[in-house]
């Protein structure tokens, strides 16, 4: 997705959150090497007018022009085929996954004003189609409204059983996150890990590249302190912090607004 929100600013329910701070503009070159690389990427992709997008792919390949070009070429082909921008909230291919609360966009933000996507493993049903497109829809929405172009992920594994384990979904999402949303992920928190997590992680970990895996934070059941360093407790659901239950009315309004807009 493109950097920044649409003209007119973010919706009030996704507005600035408690404890916001400022981060360096990730959509601008940070040094001479990035400036030089960006100029080369502009020449290679004259139809891509978003410098932030070019820089993300360049950084994801450690400023190696050839590898960045190959990666962005693959992304352009994927977007033409997968059409993530056309996914609709109320679409039949994603609606079930979003309505069963297995994943949702938090109505508040982290301390750096990044949107937060929450996944609840015990609600995931591998037999339900559309989970990959639903997750992609949420990432599209998150980066659309993020002033930094990044988002935070939180996976709650409390109550997860073997019936919820879905390697096909996990592998697809690792691939999409790494190859098509480079430098979008700020942190990926995994909390309330059950005993089966070590077995599942042993399968999933090799799919994650070194650059991405450094963003994973596995906190287990004693997650409050680590999680709240990034997300203010007042901006978290009650089971993770002290977010008032009235905010879930806001979440419902958000869902309606997204559905109408999309």
PDB file of C-alpha atoms in Angstrom:
ATOM      1  CA  UNK A   1       0.000   0.000   0.000  1.00  0.00           C
ATOM      2  CA  UNK A   2       0.984   3.610  -0.376  1.00  0.00           C
ATOM      3  CA  UNK A   3       2.509   5.622   2.441  1.00  0.00           C
ATOM      4  CA  UNK A   4       0.373   8.037   4.446  1.00  0.00           C
ATOM      5  CA  UNK A   5      -3.324   8.580   4.896  1.00  0.00           C
ATOM      6  CA  UNK A   6      -5.725   9.978   2.380  1.00  0.00           C
ATOM      7  CA  UNK A   7      -6.225  13.726   2.120  1.00  0.00           C
ATOM      8  CA  UNK A   8      -8.057  15.083   5.148  1.00  0.00           C
ATOM      9  CA  UNK A   9      -6.214  13.093   7.821  1.00  0.00           C
ATOM     10  CA  UNK A  10      -6.909   9.921   9.774  1.00  0.00           C
ATOM     11  CA  UNK A  11     -10.337   9.059  11.152  1.00  0.00           C
ATOM     12  CA  UNK A  12     -10.738  10.236  14.778  1.00  0.00           C
ATOM     13  CA  UNK A  13     -10.979   6.662  16.067  1.00  0.00           C
ATOM     14  CA  UNK A  14      -7.542   5.979  14.645  1.00  0.00           C
ATOM     15  CA  UNK A  15      -6.127   9.292  15.830  1.00  0.00           C
ATOM     16  CA  UNK A  16      -3.058  10.018  17.905  1.00  0.00           C
ATOM     17  CA  UNK A  17      -2.782   7.814  20.949  1.00  0.00           C
ATOM     18  CA  UNK A  18      -1.558   8.280  24.511  1.00  0.00           C
ATOM     19  CA  UNK A  19       2.197   8.539  24.828  1.00  0.00           C
ATOM     20  CA  UNK A  20       2.935   9.371  21.213  1.00  0.00           C
ATOM     21  CA  UNK A  21       6.488  10.306  20.323  1.00  0.00           C
ATOM     22  CA  UNK A  22       8.202  11.246  17.108  1.00  0.00           C
ATOM     23  CA  UNK A  23      10.229   8.889  14.919  1.00  0.00           C
ATOM     24  CA  UNK A  24      12.584   9.735  12.055  1.00  0.00           C
ATOM     25  CA  UNK A  25      10.800   9.928   8.676  1.00  0.00           C
ATOM     26  CA  UNK A  26      11.371   6.478   7.240  1.00  0.00           C
ATOM     27  CA  UNK A  27      10.178   7.632   3.817  1.00  0.00           C
ATOM     28  CA  UNK A  28      13.244   9.864   3.382  1.00  0.00           C
ATOM     29  CA  UNK A  29      16.875   8.815   2.773  1.00  0.00           C
ATOM     30  CA  UNK A  30      18.855   8.607   6.018  1.00  0.00           C
ATOM     31  CA  UNK A  31      22.348   8.876   4.542  1.00  0.00           C
ATOM     32  CA  UNK A  32      24.318   9.358   1.312  1.00  0.00           C
ATOM     33  CA  UNK A  33      24.190   5.670   0.429  1.00  0.00           C
ATOM     34  CA  UNK A  34      20.394   5.651   0.632  1.00  0.00           C
ATOM     35  CA  UNK A  35      20.197   8.862  -1.404  1.00  0.00           C
ATOM     36  CA  UNK A  36      22.328   7.316  -4.140  1.00  0.00           C
ATOM     37  CA  UNK A  37      20.364   4.081  -4.054  1.00  0.00           C
ATOM     38  CA  UNK A  38      17.053   5.936  -4.212  1.00  0.00           C
ATOM     39  CA  UNK A  39      18.179   7.824  -7.314  1.00  0.00           C
ATOM     40  CA  UNK A  40      19.021   4.533  -8.995  1.00  0.00           C
ATOM     41  CA  UNK A  41      15.681   2.979  -7.994  1.00  0.00           C
ATOM     42  CA  UNK A  42      13.837   5.980  -9.424  1.00  0.00           C
ATOM     43  CA  UNK A  43      15.566   5.375 -12.754  1.00  0.00           C
ATOM     44  CA  UNK A  44      14.695   1.677 -12.675  1.00  0.00           C
ATOM     45  CA  UNK A  45      11.041   2.278 -11.682  1.00  0.00           C
ATOM     46  CA  UNK A  46       9.933   5.595 -13.238  1.00  0.00           C
ATOM     47  CA  UNK A  47       6.257   4.706 -12.709  1.00  0.00           C
ATOM     48  CA  UNK A  48       6.679   4.238  -8.952  1.00  0.00           C
ATOM     49  CA  UNK A  49       6.315   7.762  -7.555  1.00  0.00           C
ATOM     50  CA  UNK A  50       6.462   6.759  -3.889  1.00  0.00           C
ATOM     51  CA  UNK A  51      10.030   7.241  -2.588  1.00  0.00           C
ATOM     52  CA  UNK A  52       9.094   5.533   0.677  1.00  0.00           C
ATOM     53  CA  UNK A  53       8.188   2.387  -1.217  1.00  0.00           C
ATOM     54  CA  UNK A  54      11.443   2.417  -3.156  1.00  0.00           C
ATOM     55  CA  UNK A  55      13.428   2.940   0.041  1.00  0.00           C
ATOM     56  CA  UNK A  56      11.697   0.084   1.878  1.00  0.00           C
ATOM     57  CA  UNK A  57      12.653  -2.408  -0.806  1.00  0.00           C
ATOM     58  CA  UNK A  58      16.151  -0.962  -0.984  1.00  0.00           C
ATOM     59  CA  UNK A  59      16.633  -1.286   2.787  1.00  0.00           C
ATOM     60  CA  UNK A  60      15.184  -4.775   2.831  1.00  0.00           C
ATOM     61  CA  UNK A  61      18.036  -5.820   0.535  1.00  0.00           C
ATOM     62  CA  UNK A  62      20.713  -3.893   2.426  1.00  0.00           C
ATOM     63  CA  UNK A  63      20.972  -1.236  -0.330  1.00  0.00           C
ATOM     64  CA  UNK A  64      21.889  -3.837  -2.963  1.00  0.00           C
ATOM     65  CA  UNK A  65      20.330  -2.353  -6.117  1.00  0.00           C
ATOM     66  CA  UNK A  66      20.093  -5.577  -8.104  1.00  0.00           C
ATOM     67  CA  UNK A  67      18.389  -7.491  -5.291  1.00  0.00           C
ATOM     68  CA  UNK A  68      16.065  -4.573  -4.513  1.00  0.00           C
ATOM     69  CA  UNK A  69      15.029  -4.343  -8.164  1.00  0.00           C
ATOM     70  CA  UNK A  70      14.327  -8.067  -8.286  1.00  0.00           C
ATOM     71  CA  UNK A  71      12.281  -7.858  -5.086  1.00  0.00           C
ATOM     72  CA  UNK A  72      10.183  -4.892  -6.223  1.00  0.00           C
ATOM     73  CA  UNK A  73       9.606  -6.475  -9.643  1.00  0.00           C
ATOM     74  CA  UNK A  74       8.230  -9.558  -7.880  1.00  0.00           C
ATOM     75  CA  UNK A  75       6.042  -7.378  -5.663  1.00  0.00           C
ATOM     76  CA  UNK A  76       4.565  -5.508  -8.612  1.00  0.00           C
ATOM     77  CA  UNK A  77       3.711  -8.829 -10.267  1.00  0.00           C
ATOM     78  CA  UNK A  78       2.167 -10.157  -7.022  1.00  0.00           C
ATOM     79  CA  UNK A  79       0.027  -7.055  -6.561  1.00  0.00           C
ATOM     80  CA  UNK A  80      -1.233  -7.298 -10.116  1.00  0.00           C
ATOM     81  CA  UNK A  81      -2.326 -10.889  -9.475  1.00  0.00           C
ATOM     82  CA  UNK A  82      -3.361 -10.826  -5.781  1.00  0.00           C
ATOM     83  CA  UNK A  83      -4.872  -7.305  -5.898  1.00  0.00           C
ATOM     84  CA  UNK A  84      -4.552  -6.538  -2.147  1.00  0.00           C
ATOM     85  CA  UNK A  85      -5.859  -2.995  -2.615  1.00  0.00           C
ATOM     86  CA  UNK A  86      -9.171  -4.406  -3.841  1.00  0.00           C
ATOM     87  CA  UNK A  87      -9.871  -6.633  -0.837  1.00  0.00           C
ATOM     88  CA  UNK A  88     -13.111  -5.566   0.835  1.00  0.00           C
ATOM     89  CA  UNK A  89     -13.905  -5.778   4.546  1.00  0.00           C
ATOM     90  CA  UNK A  90     -17.330  -7.270   3.878  1.00  0.00           C
ATOM     91  CA  UNK A  91     -16.124  -9.451   1.039  1.00  0.00           C
ATOM     92  CA  UNK A  92     -17.104 -13.130   1.189  1.00  0.00           C
ATOM     93  CA  UNK A  93     -13.454 -14.167   1.104  1.00  0.00           C
ATOM     94  CA  UNK A  94     -12.445 -12.310   4.268  1.00  0.00           C
ATOM     95  CA  UNK A  95     -15.600 -11.575   6.262  1.00  0.00           C
ATOM     96  CA  UNK A  96     -15.665 -14.756   8.355  1.00  0.00           C
ATOM     97  CA  UNK A  97     -12.060 -14.400   9.500  1.00  0.00           C
ATOM     98  CA  UNK A  98     -12.635 -10.791  10.552  1.00  0.00           C
ATOM     99  CA  UNK A  99     -16.007 -11.353  12.183  1.00  0.00           C
ATOM    100  CA  UNK A 100     -14.943 -14.314  14.334  1.00  0.00           C
ATOM    101  CA  UNK A 101     -12.414 -12.090  16.157  1.00  0.00           C
ATOM    102  CA  UNK A 102      -9.446 -14.182  15.134  1.00  0.00           C
ATOM    103  CA  UNK A 103      -7.792 -10.972  13.951  1.00  0.00           C
ATOM    104  CA  UNK A 104      -8.581  -7.279  14.223  1.00  0.00           C
ATOM    105  CA  UNK A 105      -7.167  -3.778  14.085  1.00  0.00           C
ATOM    106  CA  UNK A 106      -6.889  -2.242  17.543  1.00  0.00           C
ATOM    107  CA  UNK A 107      -8.822   1.055  17.844  1.00  0.00           C
ATOM    108  CA  UNK A 108      -5.804   2.594  19.606  1.00  0.00           C
ATOM    109  CA  UNK A 109      -2.131   2.794  18.693  1.00  0.00           C
ATOM    110  CA  UNK A 110       1.300   2.029  20.089  1.00  0.00           C
ATOM    111  CA  UNK A 111       3.504   4.641  21.764  1.00  0.00           C
ATOM    112  CA  UNK A 112       4.945   5.747  18.410  1.00  0.00           C
ATOM    113  CA  UNK A 113       1.461   6.100  16.888  1.00  0.00           C
ATOM    114  CA  UNK A 114       1.698   2.918  14.818  1.00  0.00           C
ATOM    115  CA  UNK A 115      -1.479   0.912  14.202  1.00  0.00           C
ATOM    116  CA  UNK A 116      -1.646  -2.413  16.055  1.00  0.00           C
ATOM    117  CA  UNK A 117      -2.993  -5.644  14.552  1.00  0.00           C
ATOM    118  CA  UNK A 118      -3.990  -8.387  16.995  1.00  0.00           C
ATOM    119  CA  UNK A 119      -4.330 -12.070  16.143  1.00  0.00           C
ATOM    120  CA  UNK A 120      -6.041 -14.507  18.529  1.00  0.00           C
ATOM    121  CA  UNK A 121      -4.817 -18.018  17.781  1.00  0.00           C
ATOM    122  CA  UNK A 122      -7.574 -19.919  19.594  1.00  0.00           C
ATOM    123  CA  UNK A 123     -10.152 -18.334  17.271  1.00  0.00           C
ATOM    124  CA  UNK A 124      -8.301 -19.351  14.104  1.00  0.00           C
ATOM    125  CA  UNK A 125     -10.021 -22.110  12.118  1.00  0.00           C
ATOM    126  CA  UNK A 126      -7.797 -23.567   9.364  1.00  0.00           C
ATOM    127  CA  UNK A 127     -10.898 -24.878   7.564  1.00  0.00           C
ATOM    128  CA  UNK A 128     -12.210 -21.346   6.981  1.00  0.00           C
ATOM    129  CA  UNK A 129     -10.992 -19.851   3.723  1.00  0.00           C
ATOM    130  CA  UNK A 130      -9.898 -16.256   3.437  1.00  0.00           C
ATOM    131  CA  UNK A 131      -7.575 -15.886   6.434  1.00  0.00           C
ATOM    132  CA  UNK A 132      -4.611 -14.900   4.264  1.00  0.00           C
ATOM    133  CA  UNK A 133      -6.618 -12.260   2.418  1.00  0.00           C
ATOM    134  CA  UNK A 134      -8.131 -11.023   5.697  1.00  0.00           C
ATOM    135  CA  UNK A 135      -4.678 -10.594   7.240  1.00  0.00           C
ATOM    136  CA  UNK A 136      -3.456  -8.850   4.107  1.00  0.00           C
ATOM    137  CA  UNK A 137      -6.458  -6.514   4.259  1.00  0.00           C
ATOM    138  CA  UNK A 138      -5.565  -5.536   7.837  1.00  0.00           C
ATOM    139  CA  UNK A 139      -1.942  -4.864   6.897  1.00  0.00           C
ATOM    140  CA  UNK A 140      -3.106  -2.724   3.992  1.00  0.00           C
ATOM    141  CA  UNK A 141      -5.346  -0.723   6.316  1.00  0.00           C
ATOM    142  CA  UNK A 142      -2.640  -0.425   8.989  1.00  0.00           C
ATOM    143  CA  UNK A 143       0.023   0.949   6.677  1.00  0.00           C
ATOM    144  CA  UNK A 144      -2.555   3.175   4.973  1.00  0.00           C
ATOM    145  CA  UNK A 145      -3.188   5.029   8.240  1.00  0.00           C
ATOM    146  CA  UNK A 146       0.321   4.875   9.692  1.00  0.00           C
ATOM    147  CA  UNK A 147       2.281   8.147   9.704  1.00  0.00           C
ATOM    148  CA  UNK A 148       5.502   6.115   9.906  1.00  0.00           C
ATOM    149  CA  UNK A 149       4.485   3.534   7.318  1.00  0.00           C
ATOM    150  CA  UNK A 150       4.882   0.800   9.961  1.00  0.00           C
ATOM    151  CA  UNK A 151       2.634  -1.273  12.195  1.00  0.00           C
ATOM    152  CA  UNK A 152       2.952  -3.482  15.267  1.00  0.00           C
ATOM    153  CA  UNK A 153       1.666  -7.072  15.413  1.00  0.00           C
ATOM    154  CA  UNK A 154       0.499  -8.909  18.526  1.00  0.00           C
ATOM    155  CA  UNK A 155      -0.249 -12.641  18.474  1.00  0.00           C
ATOM    156  CA  UNK A 156      -2.086 -13.987  21.532  1.00  0.00           C
ATOM    157  CA  UNK A 157      -1.549 -17.750  21.783  1.00  0.00           C
ATOM    158  CA  UNK A 158      -3.544 -18.332  24.967  1.00  0.00           C
ATOM    159  CA  UNK A 159      -5.753 -21.393  24.542  1.00  0.00           C
ATOM    160  CA  UNK A 160      -4.184 -22.371  21.231  1.00  0.00           C
ATOM    161  CA  UNK A 161      -4.546 -26.093  20.475  1.00  0.00           C
ATOM    162  CA  UNK A 162      -3.434 -28.322  17.638  1.00  0.00           C
ATOM    163  CA  UNK A 163      -6.753 -27.678  15.879  1.00  0.00           C
ATOM    164  CA  UNK A 164      -5.696 -24.044  15.484  1.00  0.00           C
ATOM    165  CA  UNK A 165      -2.249 -24.762  14.047  1.00  0.00           C
ATOM    166  CA  UNK A 166      -2.178 -23.815  10.371  1.00  0.00           C
ATOM    167  CA  UNK A 167       1.225 -24.133   8.736  1.00  0.00           C
ATOM    168  CA  UNK A 168      -0.125 -23.240   5.300  1.00  0.00           C
ATOM    169  CA  UNK A 169      -1.455 -19.923   6.609  1.00  0.00           C
ATOM    170  CA  UNK A 170       1.721 -19.221   8.598  1.00  0.00           C
ATOM    171  CA  UNK A 171       3.994 -19.865   5.640  1.00  0.00           C
ATOM    172  CA  UNK A 172       1.882 -17.727   3.323  1.00  0.00           C
ATOM    173  CA  UNK A 173       1.837 -14.818   5.771  1.00  0.00           C
ATOM    174  CA  UNK A 174       5.585 -14.995   6.441  1.00  0.00           C
ATOM    175  CA  UNK A 175       6.152 -14.804   2.685  1.00  0.00           C
ATOM    176  CA  UNK A 176       3.721 -11.913   2.189  1.00  0.00           C
ATOM    177  CA  UNK A 177       5.061  -9.943   5.152  1.00  0.00           C
ATOM    178  CA  UNK A 178       8.701 -10.310   4.131  1.00  0.00           C
ATOM    179  CA  UNK A 179       8.387 -10.015   0.370  1.00  0.00           C
ATOM    180  CA  UNK A 180       5.554  -7.518  -0.064  1.00  0.00           C
ATOM    181  CA  UNK A 181       5.541  -5.428   3.120  1.00  0.00           C
ATOM    182  CA  UNK A 182       9.285  -4.966   3.701  1.00  0.00           C
ATOM    183  CA  UNK A 183      10.190  -2.626   6.558  1.00  0.00           C
ATOM    184  CA  UNK A 184       6.512  -2.283   7.467  1.00  0.00           C
ATOM    185  CA  UNK A 185       6.764  -4.412  10.617  1.00  0.00           C
ATOM    186  CA  UNK A 186       8.073  -2.626  13.706  1.00  0.00           C
ATOM    187  CA  UNK A 187       7.626  -5.405  16.300  1.00  0.00           C
ATOM    188  CA  UNK A 188       5.857  -8.756  16.358  1.00  0.00           C
ATOM    189  CA  UNK A 189       4.898  -9.661  19.916  1.00  0.00           C
ATOM    190  CA  UNK A 190       3.983 -13.270  20.708  1.00  0.00           C
ATOM    191  CA  UNK A 191       2.369 -13.702  24.122  1.00  0.00           C
ATOM    192  CA  UNK A 192       0.786 -16.463  26.225  1.00  0.00           C
ATOM    193  CA  UNK A 193       2.775 -19.168  24.479  1.00  0.00           C
ATOM    194  CA  UNK A 194       1.504 -22.709  25.262  1.00  0.00           C
ATOM    195  CA  UNK A 195       3.646 -25.818  25.429  1.00  0.00           C
ATOM    196  CA  UNK A 196       3.064 -26.611  21.749  1.00  0.00           C
ATOM    197  CA  UNK A 197       4.583 -23.298  20.713  1.00  0.00           C
ATOM    198  CA  UNK A 198       8.145 -24.632  20.776  1.00  0.00           C
ATOM    199  CA  UNK A 199       7.159 -27.355  18.324  1.00  0.00           C
ATOM    200  CA  UNK A 200       5.309 -24.965  16.037  1.00  0.00           C
ATOM    201  CA  UNK A 201       8.097 -22.364  16.224  1.00  0.00           C
ATOM    202  CA  UNK A 202      10.607 -25.016  15.262  1.00  0.00           C
ATOM    203  CA  UNK A 203       8.737 -25.455  11.978  1.00  0.00           C
ATOM    204  CA  UNK A 204       7.997 -21.780  11.305  1.00  0.00           C
ATOM    205  CA  UNK A 205      11.311 -20.187  12.355  1.00  0.00           C
ATOM    206  CA  UNK A 206      13.339 -21.377   9.292  1.00  0.00           C
ATOM    207  CA  UNK A 207      10.868 -19.578   6.999  1.00  0.00           C
ATOM    208  CA  UNK A 208      11.657 -16.205   8.577  1.00  0.00           C
ATOM    209  CA  UNK A 209      14.702 -14.314   7.333  1.00  0.00           C
ATOM    210  CA  UNK A 210      17.279 -12.906   9.733  1.00  0.00           C
ATOM    211  CA  UNK A 211      16.233  -9.303   9.257  1.00  0.00           C
ATOM    212  CA  UNK A 212      12.592 -10.065  10.085  1.00  0.00           C
ATOM    213  CA  UNK A 213      13.197 -12.437  12.979  1.00  0.00           C
ATOM    214  CA  UNK A 214      14.996  -9.688  14.916  1.00  0.00           C
ATOM    215  CA  UNK A 215      11.616  -7.937  15.160  1.00  0.00           C
ATOM    216  CA  UNK A 216       9.949 -10.880  16.928  1.00  0.00           C
ATOM    217  CA  UNK A 217       9.531 -10.563  20.701  1.00  0.00           C
ATOM    218  CA  UNK A 218       8.406 -13.757  22.459  1.00  0.00           C
ATOM    219  CA  UNK A 219       7.126 -12.881  25.925  1.00  0.00           C
ATOM    220  CA  UNK A 220       5.218 -15.932  27.157  1.00  0.00           C
ATOM    221  CA  UNK A 221       2.676 -15.383  29.943  1.00  0.00           C
ATOM    222  CA  UNK A 222       4.595 -12.612  31.735  1.00  0.00           C
ATOM    223  CA  UNK A 223       4.216 -10.166  28.906  1.00  0.00           C
ATOM    224  CA  UNK A 224       2.890  -6.999  30.532  1.00  0.00           C
ATOM    225  CA  UNK A 225       6.152  -5.117  31.091  1.00  0.00           C
ATOM    226  CA  UNK A 226       7.663  -5.929  27.707  1.00  0.00           C
ATOM    227  CA  UNK A 227       4.465  -5.258  25.786  1.00  0.00           C
ATOM    228  CA  UNK A 228       3.739  -2.013  27.585  1.00  0.00           C
ATOM    229  CA  UNK A 229       7.144  -0.606  26.656  1.00  0.00           C
ATOM    230  CA  UNK A 230       5.757  -0.317  23.129  1.00  0.00           C
ATOM    231  CA  UNK A 231       2.005   0.008  23.722  1.00  0.00           C
ATOM    232  CA  UNK A 232       0.684   2.139  26.559  1.00  0.00           C
ATOM    233  CA  UNK A 233      -1.484   0.010  28.905  1.00  0.00           C
ATOM    234  CA  UNK A 234      -4.401   2.409  28.476  1.00  0.00           C
ATOM    235  CA  UNK A 235      -4.382   1.602  24.769  1.00  0.00           C
ATOM    236  CA  UNK A 236      -4.584  -2.163  25.227  1.00  0.00           C
ATOM    237  CA  UNK A 237      -7.631  -4.423  25.583  1.00  0.00           C
ATOM    238  CA  UNK A 238      -8.423  -5.199  29.217  1.00  0.00           C
ATOM    239  CA  UNK A 239      -6.827  -8.648  29.059  1.00  0.00           C
ATOM    240  CA  UNK A 240      -3.497  -7.029  28.098  1.00  0.00           C
ATOM    241  CA  UNK A 241      -3.797  -3.592  29.728  1.00  0.00           C
ATOM    242  CA  UNK A 242      -6.633  -1.344  30.869  1.00  0.00           C
ATOM    243  CA  UNK A 243      -8.458  -0.325  27.674  1.00  0.00           C
ATOM    244  CA  UNK A 244     -12.050   0.478  28.598  1.00  0.00           C
ATOM    245  CA  UNK A 245     -14.664  -1.895  27.225  1.00  0.00           C
ATOM    246  CA  UNK A 246     -16.466   1.095  25.687  1.00  0.00           C
ATOM    247  CA  UNK A 247     -13.643   1.229  23.176  1.00  0.00           C
ATOM    248  CA  UNK A 248     -14.926  -1.983  21.638  1.00  0.00           C
ATOM    249  CA  UNK A 249     -17.944   0.037  20.533  1.00  0.00           C
ATOM    250  CA  UNK A 250     -15.381   2.195  18.749  1.00  0.00           C
ATOM    251  CA  UNK A 251     -13.892  -0.946  17.214  1.00  0.00           C
ATOM    252  CA  UNK A 252     -17.345  -1.850  15.915  1.00  0.00           C
ATOM    253  CA  UNK A 253     -17.725   1.611  14.414  1.00  0.00           C
ATOM    254  CA  UNK A 254     -14.299   1.225  12.824  1.00  0.00           C
ATOM    255  CA  UNK A 255     -15.401  -2.042  11.240  1.00  0.00           C
ATOM    256  CA  UNK A 256     -18.524  -0.396   9.839  1.00  0.00           C
ATOM    257  CA  UNK A 257     -16.543   2.575   8.506  1.00  0.00           C
ATOM    258  CA  UNK A 258     -13.987   0.333   6.842  1.00  0.00           C
ATOM    259  CA  UNK A 259     -16.760  -1.741   5.326  1.00  0.00           C
ATOM    260  CA  UNK A 260     -18.558   1.297   3.946  1.00  0.00           C
ATOM    261  CA  UNK A 261     -15.362   2.898   2.677  1.00  0.00           C
ATOM    262  CA  UNK A 262     -14.128  -0.292   1.085  1.00  0.00           C
TER     263      UNK A 262
END
